[in-house]
CSV table of C-alpha atoms and ligand atoms in Angstrom, one decimal:
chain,number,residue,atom,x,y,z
A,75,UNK,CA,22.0,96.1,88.3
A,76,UNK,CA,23.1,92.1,88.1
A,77,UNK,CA,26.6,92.4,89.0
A,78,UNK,CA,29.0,89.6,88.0
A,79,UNK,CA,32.6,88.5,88.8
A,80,UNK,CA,34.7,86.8,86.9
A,81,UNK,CA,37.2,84.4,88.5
A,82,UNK,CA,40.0,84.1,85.9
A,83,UNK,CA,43.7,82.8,86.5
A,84,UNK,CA,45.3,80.7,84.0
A,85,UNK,CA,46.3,81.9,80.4
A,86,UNK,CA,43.4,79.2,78.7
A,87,UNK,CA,41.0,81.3,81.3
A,88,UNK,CA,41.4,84.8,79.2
A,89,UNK,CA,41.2,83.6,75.5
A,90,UNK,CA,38.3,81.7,76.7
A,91,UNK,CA,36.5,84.7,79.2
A,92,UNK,CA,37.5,87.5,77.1
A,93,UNK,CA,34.3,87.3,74.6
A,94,UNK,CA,31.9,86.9,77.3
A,95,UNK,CA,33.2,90.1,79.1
A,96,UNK,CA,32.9,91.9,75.8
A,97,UNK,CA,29.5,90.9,75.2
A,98,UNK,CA,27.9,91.7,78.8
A,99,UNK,CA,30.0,94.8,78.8
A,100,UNK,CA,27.4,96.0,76.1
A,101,UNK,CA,24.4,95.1,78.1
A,102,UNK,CA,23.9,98.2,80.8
A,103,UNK,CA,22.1,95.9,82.5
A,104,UNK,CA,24.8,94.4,84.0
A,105,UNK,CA,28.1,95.5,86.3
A,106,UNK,CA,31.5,93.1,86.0
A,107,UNK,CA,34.1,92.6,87.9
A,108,UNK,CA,37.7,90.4,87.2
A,109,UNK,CA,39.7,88.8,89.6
A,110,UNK,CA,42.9,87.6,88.8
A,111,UNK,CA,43.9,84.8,90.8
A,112,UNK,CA,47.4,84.6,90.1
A,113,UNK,CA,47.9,81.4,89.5
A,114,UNK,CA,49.8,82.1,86.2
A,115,UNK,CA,52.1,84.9,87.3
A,116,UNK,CA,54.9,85.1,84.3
A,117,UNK,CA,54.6,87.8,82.0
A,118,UNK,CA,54.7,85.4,79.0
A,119,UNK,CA,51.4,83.8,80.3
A,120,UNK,CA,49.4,86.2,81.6
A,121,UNK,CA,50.1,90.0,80.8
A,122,UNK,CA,51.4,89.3,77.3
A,123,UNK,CA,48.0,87.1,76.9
A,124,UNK,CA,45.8,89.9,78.4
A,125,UNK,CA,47.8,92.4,76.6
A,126,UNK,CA,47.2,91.0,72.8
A,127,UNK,CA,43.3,90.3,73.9
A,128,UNK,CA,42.6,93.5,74.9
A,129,UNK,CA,41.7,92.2,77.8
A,130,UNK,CA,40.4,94.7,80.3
A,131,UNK,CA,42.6,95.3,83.3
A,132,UNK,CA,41.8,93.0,86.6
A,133,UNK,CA,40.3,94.6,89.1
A,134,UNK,CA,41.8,92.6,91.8
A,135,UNK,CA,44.7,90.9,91.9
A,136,UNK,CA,45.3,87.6,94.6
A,137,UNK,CA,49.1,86.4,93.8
A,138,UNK,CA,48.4,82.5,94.6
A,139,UNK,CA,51.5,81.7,92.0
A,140,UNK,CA,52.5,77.6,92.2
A,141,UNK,CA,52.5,74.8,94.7
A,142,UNK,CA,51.1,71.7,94.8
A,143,UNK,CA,47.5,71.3,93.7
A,144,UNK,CA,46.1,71.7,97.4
A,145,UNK,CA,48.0,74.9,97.9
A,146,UNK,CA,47.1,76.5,94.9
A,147,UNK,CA,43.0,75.7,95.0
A,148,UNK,CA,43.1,76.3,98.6
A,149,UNK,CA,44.7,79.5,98.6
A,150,UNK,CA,42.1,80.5,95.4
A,151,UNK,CA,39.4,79.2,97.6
A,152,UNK,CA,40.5,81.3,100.4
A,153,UNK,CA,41.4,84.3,99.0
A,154,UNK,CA,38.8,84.7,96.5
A,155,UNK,CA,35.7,83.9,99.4
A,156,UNK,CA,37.2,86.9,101.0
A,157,UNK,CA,36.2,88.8,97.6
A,158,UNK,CA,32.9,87.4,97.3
A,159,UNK,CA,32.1,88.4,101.0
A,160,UNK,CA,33.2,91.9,100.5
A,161,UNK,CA,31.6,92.3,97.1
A,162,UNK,CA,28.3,89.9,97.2
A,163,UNK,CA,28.1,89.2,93.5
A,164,UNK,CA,25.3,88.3,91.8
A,165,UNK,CA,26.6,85.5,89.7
A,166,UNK,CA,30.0,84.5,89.2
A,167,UNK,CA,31.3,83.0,85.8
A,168,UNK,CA,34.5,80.4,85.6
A,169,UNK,CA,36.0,78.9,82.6
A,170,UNK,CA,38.0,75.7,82.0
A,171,UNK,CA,39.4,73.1,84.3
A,172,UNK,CA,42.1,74.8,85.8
A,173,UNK,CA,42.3,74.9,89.7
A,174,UNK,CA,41.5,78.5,89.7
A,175,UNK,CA,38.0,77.4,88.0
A,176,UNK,CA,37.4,74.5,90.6
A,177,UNK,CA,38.8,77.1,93.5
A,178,UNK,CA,36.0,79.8,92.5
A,179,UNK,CA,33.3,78.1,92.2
A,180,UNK,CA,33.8,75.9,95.3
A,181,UNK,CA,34.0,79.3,97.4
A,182,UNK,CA,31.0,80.8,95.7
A,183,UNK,CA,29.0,77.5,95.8
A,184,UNK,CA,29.9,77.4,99.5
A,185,UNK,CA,28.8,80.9,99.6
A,186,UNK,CA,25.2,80.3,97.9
A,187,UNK,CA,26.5,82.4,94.8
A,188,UNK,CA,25.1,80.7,91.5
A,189,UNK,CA,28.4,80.0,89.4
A,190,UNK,CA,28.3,79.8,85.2
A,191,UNK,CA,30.2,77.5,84.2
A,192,UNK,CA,32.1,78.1,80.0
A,193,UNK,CA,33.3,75.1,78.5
A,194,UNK,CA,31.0,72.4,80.4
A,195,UNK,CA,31.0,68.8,79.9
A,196,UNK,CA,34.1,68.3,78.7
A,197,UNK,CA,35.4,64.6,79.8
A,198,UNK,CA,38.9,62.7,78.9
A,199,UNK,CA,37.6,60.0,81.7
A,200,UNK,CA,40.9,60.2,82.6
A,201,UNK,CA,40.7,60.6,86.3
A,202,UNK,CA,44.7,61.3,86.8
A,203,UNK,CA,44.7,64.2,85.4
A,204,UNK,CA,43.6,67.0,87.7
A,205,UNK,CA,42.1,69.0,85.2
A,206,UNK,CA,39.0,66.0,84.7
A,207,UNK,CA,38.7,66.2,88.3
A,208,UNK,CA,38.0,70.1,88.0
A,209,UNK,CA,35.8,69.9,85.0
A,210,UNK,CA,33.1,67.2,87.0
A,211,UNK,CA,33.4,69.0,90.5
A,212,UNK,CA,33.0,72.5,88.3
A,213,UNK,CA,30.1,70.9,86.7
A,214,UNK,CA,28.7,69.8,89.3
A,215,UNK,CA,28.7,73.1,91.8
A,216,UNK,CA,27.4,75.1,88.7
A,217,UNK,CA,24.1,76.6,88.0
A,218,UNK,CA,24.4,77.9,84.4
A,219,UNK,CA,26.6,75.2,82.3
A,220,UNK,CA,27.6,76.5,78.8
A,221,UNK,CA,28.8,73.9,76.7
A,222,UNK,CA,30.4,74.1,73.1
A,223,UNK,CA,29.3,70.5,71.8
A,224,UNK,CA,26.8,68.0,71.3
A,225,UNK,CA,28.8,65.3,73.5
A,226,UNK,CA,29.5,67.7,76.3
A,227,UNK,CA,25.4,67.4,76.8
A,228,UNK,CA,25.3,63.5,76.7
A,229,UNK,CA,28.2,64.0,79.4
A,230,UNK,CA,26.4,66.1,82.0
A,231,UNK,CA,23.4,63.6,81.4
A,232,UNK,CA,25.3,60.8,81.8
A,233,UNK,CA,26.1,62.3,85.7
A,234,UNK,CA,22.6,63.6,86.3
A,235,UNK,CA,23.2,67.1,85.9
A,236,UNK,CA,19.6,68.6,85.1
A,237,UNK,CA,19.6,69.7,81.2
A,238,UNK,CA,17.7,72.8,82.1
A,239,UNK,CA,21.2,74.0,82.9
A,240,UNK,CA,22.9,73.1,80.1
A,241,UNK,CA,23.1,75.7,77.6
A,242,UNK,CA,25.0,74.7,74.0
A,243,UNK,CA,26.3,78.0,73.2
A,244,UNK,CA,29.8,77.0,71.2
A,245,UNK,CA,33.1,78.1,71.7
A,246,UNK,CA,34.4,81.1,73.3
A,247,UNK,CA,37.8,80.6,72.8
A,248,UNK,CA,37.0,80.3,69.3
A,249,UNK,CA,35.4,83.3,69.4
A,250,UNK,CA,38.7,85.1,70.3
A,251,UNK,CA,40.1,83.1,67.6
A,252,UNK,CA,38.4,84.6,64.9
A,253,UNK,CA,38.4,88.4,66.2
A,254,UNK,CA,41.9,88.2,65.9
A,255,UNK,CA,42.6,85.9,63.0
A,256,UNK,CA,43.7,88.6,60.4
A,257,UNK,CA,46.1,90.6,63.3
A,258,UNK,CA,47.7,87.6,64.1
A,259,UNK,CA,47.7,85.9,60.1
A,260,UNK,CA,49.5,89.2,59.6
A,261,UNK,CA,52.4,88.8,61.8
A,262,UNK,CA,53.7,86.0,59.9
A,263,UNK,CA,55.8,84.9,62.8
A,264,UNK,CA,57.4,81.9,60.9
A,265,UNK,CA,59.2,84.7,58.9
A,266,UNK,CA,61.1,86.1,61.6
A,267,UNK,CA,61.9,82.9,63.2
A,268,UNK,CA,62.9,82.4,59.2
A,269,UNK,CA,61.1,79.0,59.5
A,270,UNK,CA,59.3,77.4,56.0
A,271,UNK,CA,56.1,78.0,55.6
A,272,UNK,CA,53.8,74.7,56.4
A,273,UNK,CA,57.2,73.2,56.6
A,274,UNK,CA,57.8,73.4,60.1
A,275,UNK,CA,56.4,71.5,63.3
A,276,UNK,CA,55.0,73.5,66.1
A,277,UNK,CA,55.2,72.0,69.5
A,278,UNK,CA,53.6,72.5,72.9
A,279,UNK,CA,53.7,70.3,75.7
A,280,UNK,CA,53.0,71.2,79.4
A,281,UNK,CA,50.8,68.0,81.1
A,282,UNK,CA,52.5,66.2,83.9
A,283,UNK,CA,52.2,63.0,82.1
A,284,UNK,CA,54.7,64.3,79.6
A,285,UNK,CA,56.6,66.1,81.2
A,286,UNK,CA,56.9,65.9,85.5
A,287,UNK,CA,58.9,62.4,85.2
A,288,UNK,CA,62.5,62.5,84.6
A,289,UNK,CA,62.3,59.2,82.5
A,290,UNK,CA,59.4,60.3,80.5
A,291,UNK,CA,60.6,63.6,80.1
A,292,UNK,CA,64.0,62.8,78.6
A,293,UNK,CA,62.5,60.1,76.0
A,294,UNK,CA,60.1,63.2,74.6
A,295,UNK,CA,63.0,65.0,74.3
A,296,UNK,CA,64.6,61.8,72.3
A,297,UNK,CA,61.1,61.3,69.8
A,298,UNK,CA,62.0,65.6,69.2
A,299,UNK,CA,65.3,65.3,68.6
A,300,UNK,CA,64.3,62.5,66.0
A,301,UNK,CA,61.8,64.6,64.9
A,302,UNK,CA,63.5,67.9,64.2
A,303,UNK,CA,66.0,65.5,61.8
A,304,UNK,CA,62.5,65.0,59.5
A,305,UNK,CA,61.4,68.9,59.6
A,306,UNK,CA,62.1,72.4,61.5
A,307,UNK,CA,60.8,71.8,64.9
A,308,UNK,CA,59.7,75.2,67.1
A,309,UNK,CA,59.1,74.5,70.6
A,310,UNK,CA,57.5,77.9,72.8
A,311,UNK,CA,58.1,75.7,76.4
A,312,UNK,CA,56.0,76.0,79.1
A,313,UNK,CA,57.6,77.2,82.4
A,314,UNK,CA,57.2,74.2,84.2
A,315,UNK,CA,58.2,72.4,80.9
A,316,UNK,CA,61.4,73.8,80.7
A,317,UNK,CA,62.4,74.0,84.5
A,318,UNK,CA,61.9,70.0,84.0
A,319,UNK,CA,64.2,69.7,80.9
A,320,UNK,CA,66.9,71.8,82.2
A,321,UNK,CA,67.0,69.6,85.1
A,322,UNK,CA,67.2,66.6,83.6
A,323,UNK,CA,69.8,68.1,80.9
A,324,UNK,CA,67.3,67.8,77.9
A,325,UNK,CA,67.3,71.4,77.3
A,326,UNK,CA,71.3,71.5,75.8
A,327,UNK,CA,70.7,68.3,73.7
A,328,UNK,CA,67.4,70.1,72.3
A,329,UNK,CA,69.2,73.2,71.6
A,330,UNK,CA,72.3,71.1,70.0
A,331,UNK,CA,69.9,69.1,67.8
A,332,UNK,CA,68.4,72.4,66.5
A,333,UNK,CA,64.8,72.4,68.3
A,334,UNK,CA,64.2,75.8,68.4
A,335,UNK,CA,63.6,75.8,72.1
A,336,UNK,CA,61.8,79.0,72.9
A,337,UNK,CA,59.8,81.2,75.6
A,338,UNK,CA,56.0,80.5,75.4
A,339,UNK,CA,55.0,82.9,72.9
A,340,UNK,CA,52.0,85.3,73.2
A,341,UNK,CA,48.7,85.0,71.7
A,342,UNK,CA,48.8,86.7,68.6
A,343,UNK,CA,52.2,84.9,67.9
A,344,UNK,CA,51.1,81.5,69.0
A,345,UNK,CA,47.8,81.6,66.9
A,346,UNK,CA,50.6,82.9,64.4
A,347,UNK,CA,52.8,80.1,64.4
A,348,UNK,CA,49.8,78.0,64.0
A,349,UNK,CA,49.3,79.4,60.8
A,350,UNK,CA,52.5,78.9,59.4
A,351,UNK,CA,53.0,75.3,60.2
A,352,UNK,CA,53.2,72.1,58.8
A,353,UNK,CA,51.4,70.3,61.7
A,354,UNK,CA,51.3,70.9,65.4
A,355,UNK,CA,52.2,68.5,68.0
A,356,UNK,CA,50.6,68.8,71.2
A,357,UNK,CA,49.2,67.6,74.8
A,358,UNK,CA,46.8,71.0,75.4
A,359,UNK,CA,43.3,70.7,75.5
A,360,UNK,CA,42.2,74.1,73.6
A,361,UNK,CA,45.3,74.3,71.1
A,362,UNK,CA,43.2,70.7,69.7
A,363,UNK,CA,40.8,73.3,68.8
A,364,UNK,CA,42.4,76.0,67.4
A,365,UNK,CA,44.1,73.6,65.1
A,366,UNK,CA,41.2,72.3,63.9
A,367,UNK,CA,39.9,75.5,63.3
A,368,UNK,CA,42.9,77.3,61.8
A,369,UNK,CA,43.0,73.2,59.6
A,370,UNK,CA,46.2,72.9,60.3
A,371,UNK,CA,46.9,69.0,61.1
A,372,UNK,CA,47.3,68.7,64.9
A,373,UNK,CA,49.1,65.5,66.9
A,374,UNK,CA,47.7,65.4,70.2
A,375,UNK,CA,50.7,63.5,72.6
A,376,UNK,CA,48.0,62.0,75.1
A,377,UNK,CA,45.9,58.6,75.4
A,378,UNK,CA,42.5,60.5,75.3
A,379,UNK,CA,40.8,63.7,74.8
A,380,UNK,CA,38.1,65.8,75.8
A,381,UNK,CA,37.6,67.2,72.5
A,382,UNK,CA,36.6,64.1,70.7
A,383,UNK,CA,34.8,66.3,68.2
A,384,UNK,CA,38.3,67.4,66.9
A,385,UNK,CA,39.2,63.9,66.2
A,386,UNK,CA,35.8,63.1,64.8
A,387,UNK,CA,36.4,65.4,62.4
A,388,UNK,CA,39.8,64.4,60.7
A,389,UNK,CA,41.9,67.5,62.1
A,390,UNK,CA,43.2,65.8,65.3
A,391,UNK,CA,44.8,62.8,66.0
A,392,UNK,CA,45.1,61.6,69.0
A,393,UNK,CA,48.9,59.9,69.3
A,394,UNK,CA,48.4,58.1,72.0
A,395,UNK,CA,51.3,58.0,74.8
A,396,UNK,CA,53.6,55.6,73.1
A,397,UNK,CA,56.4,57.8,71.2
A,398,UNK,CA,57.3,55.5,68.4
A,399,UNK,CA,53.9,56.9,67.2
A,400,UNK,CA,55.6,60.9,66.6
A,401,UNK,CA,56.5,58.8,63.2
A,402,UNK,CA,53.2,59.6,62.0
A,403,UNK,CA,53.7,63.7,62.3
A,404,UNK,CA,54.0,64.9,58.8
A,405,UNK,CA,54.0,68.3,57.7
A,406,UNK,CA,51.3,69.6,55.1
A,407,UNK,CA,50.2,72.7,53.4
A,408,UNK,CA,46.5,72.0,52.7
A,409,UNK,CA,44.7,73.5,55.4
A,410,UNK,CA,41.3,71.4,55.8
A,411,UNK,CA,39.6,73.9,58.6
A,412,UNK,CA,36.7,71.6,60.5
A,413,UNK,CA,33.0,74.0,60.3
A,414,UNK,CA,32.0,72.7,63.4
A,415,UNK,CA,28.3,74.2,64.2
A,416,UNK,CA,28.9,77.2,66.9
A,417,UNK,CA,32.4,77.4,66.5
A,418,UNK,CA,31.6,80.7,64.5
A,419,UNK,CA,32.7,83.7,66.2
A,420,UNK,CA,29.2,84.1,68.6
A,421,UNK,CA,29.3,81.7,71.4
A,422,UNK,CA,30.1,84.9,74.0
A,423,UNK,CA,27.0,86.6,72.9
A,424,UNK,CA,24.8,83.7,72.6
A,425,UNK,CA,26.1,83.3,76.5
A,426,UNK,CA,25.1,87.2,77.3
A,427,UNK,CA,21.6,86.1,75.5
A,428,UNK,CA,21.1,83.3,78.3
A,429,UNK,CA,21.6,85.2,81.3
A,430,UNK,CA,20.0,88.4,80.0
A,431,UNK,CA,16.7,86.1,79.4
A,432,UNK,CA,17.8,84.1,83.3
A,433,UNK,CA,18.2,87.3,85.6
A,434,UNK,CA,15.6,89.7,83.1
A,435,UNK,CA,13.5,86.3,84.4
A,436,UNK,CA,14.1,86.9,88.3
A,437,UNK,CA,15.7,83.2,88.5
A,438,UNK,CA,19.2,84.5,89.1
A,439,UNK,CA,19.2,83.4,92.6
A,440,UNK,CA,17.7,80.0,92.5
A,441,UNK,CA,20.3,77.1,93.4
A,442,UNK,CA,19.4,73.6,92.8
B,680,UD1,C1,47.7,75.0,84.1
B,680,UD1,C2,46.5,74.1,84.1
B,680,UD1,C3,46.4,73.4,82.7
B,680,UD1,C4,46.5,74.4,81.6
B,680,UD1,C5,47.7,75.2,81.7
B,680,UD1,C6,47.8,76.2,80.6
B,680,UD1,C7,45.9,73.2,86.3
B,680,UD1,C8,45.8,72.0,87.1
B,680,UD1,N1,46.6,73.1,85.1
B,680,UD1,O1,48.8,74.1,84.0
B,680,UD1,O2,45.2,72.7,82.7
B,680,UD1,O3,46.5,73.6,80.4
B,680,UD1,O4,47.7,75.9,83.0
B,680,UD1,O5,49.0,76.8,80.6
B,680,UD1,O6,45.3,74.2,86.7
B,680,UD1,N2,54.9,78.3,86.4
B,680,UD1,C9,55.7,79.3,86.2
B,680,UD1,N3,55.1,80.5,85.9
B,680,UD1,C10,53.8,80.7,85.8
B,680,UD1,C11,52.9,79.6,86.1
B,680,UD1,C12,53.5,78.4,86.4
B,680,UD1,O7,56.9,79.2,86.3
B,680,UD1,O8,53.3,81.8,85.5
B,680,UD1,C13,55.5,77.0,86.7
B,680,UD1,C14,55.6,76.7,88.2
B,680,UD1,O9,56.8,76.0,88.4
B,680,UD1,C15,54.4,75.8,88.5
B,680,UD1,C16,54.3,75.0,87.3
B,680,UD1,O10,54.7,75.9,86.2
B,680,UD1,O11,54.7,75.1,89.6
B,680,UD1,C17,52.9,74.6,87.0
B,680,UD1,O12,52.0,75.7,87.0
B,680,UD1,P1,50.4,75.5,87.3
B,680,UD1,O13,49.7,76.8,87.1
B,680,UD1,O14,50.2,74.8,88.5
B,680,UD1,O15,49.9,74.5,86.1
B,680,UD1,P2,50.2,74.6,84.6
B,680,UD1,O16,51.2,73.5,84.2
B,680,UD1,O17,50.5,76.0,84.1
């Protein structure tokens, strides 16, 4: 039996784990186990998110919560090398950039435990943000990278990362995506928000560069406020979004100006809201995708992207950081859904495929 743990903490984590779980849970080949680090603790982003996934219940639990970067990978790393000693995985599988994902794999690395890395080769070259300084350390400490586009190869190349690791398998986030397109098409959240349908704009914005300075943060608010006089704007706000709006009193003059300021919204809701919109303004990294998928036309707040491929394609466009440029957010009802190659529903399985033919192989140990 290969036995497997998954080190998940962050709500991008499950929509992106979740089809890889399903698809080695049928293969009796295997055993899993999930840890939870905790790093996302509100209900709003992690049980609601497990809940609408189906997501099966951790098995362990390791309450990190917040603190500053070093607090938070170091207690993952700490905390989840105590796991790994007690259970001795075979493999362990990360997803994303979060500092859960760089926290797990560090320990297991450390540990001599190969590490699978979903969603490799993703670069913004943007070294302030932390998340690019997870991807290339994640990268770099794992064994099994499975990537979800052509560039993401070129990427890992570019930093000498063998290609005999590199595995383009598509994307797993779009795989939840599509399993629970018609449940969450049929909620038609808009209606009880009574918002227009394709005639509102849906915003999300959590990155520090948008929202952790007081200055910055309050002009957002001003570019939303002008905004939400040129359509309906619906705004699901991030925890550490909104504790940085109330405190610099942005949250009131949002509320007064009719920006529907709201709690982040589950999965099936979110994916919902997509849906209905006229456009979707943004800083994630995965929401880029889901946009493009959904072809609903996304506005991504931020001076680069790791998903080039969303720009490439006409469904993303990348704003930069000035705010004069939220002129350009229109809403639309044609939905122009990118059919990028292995976005298609199968990326989980085709990542069971690799490490069914890896450890059937008898190379599951081998670390480079
Ligand atoms: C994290 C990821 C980011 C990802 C996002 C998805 C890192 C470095 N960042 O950002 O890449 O896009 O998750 O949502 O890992 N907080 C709560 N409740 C929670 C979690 C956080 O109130 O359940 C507040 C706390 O004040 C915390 C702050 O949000 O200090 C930041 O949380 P953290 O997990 O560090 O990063 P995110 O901004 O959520």
């Amino acid at each position: 039996m290969i036995r497997i743990t998954y080190g998940v903490g962050a709500r991008p984590n499950f929509i992106k784990t979740a089809p890889v779980i399903e698809a080695i849970r049928r293969r009796p080949a295997f055993s899993q186990s999930i840890v939870h680090t905790g790093q996302h603790y509100d209900p709003a982003l992690s049980e609601d998110i497990l809940e609408d996934l189906g997501f099966p219940h951790p098995d362990r639990f390791l309450g990190v919560g917040s603190g500053t970067h070093a607090e938070q990978t170091g207690r993952v790393l700490i905390e989840f090398e105590r796991v790994l000693l007690e259970d001795t995985p075979d493999l362990v599988v990360v997803s994303g950039d979060v500092n859960s994902t760089l926290g797990c794999a560090l320990a297991s690395a450390k540990l001599g435990i190969p590490v699978a890395h979903i969603e490799a080769g993703l670069r913004s070259f943007d070294w302030t943000m932390p998340e690019e300084i997870n991807r290339v350390v994640t990268d770099r400490l794992s064994q099994y990278l499975f990537t979800h586009s052509p560039e993401a190869a070129t990427n890992l190349a570019a930093e000498g990362i063998d290609g005999d690791r590199v595995h383009y398998v598509g994307n797993t986030m779009i795989d939840s995506l599509r399993r629970l397109a018609p449940a969450a098409h049929a909620r038609e959240a808009w209606k009880g928000l009574r918002l227009p349908e394709y005639g509102y704009v849906l915003v999300t914005l959590h990155r520090p560069r948008n929202v952790d300075d007081p200055a910055r943060v309050t002009a957002v608010a001003d570019a939303l406020i002008r905004l939400a006089g040129r359509a309906p704007v619906v705004f699901p706000v991030h925890p550490r979004t909104r504790s940085r709006l109330a405190g610099s009193g942005d949250l009131d003059r949002l509320a007064d100006a009719g920006v529907r300021c709201l709690e982040p919204a589950g999965y099936l809701d979110f994916l919902s809201l997509q849906w209905g919109a006229g456009a979707v303004l943004t800083d994630s990294g995965g929401i880029q995708e889901e946009a493009s998928v959904i072809g609903v036309p996304c506005y991504t707040l931020r001076r680069s992207t790791e998903r080039p491929i969303t720009v490439e394609r006409g469904t993303n466009v990348l704003l930069g950081e000035d705010l004069s440029a939220l002129a350009q957010v229109e809403c639309s009802d044609v939905r122009t859904p990118a059919a990028i190659p292995l976005w298609d529903g199968h990326a989980g399985e085709r990542v069971a495929v690799v490490l069914e033919e890896a450890y059937g192989s008898g190379v599951g140990r081998a670390q480079g």
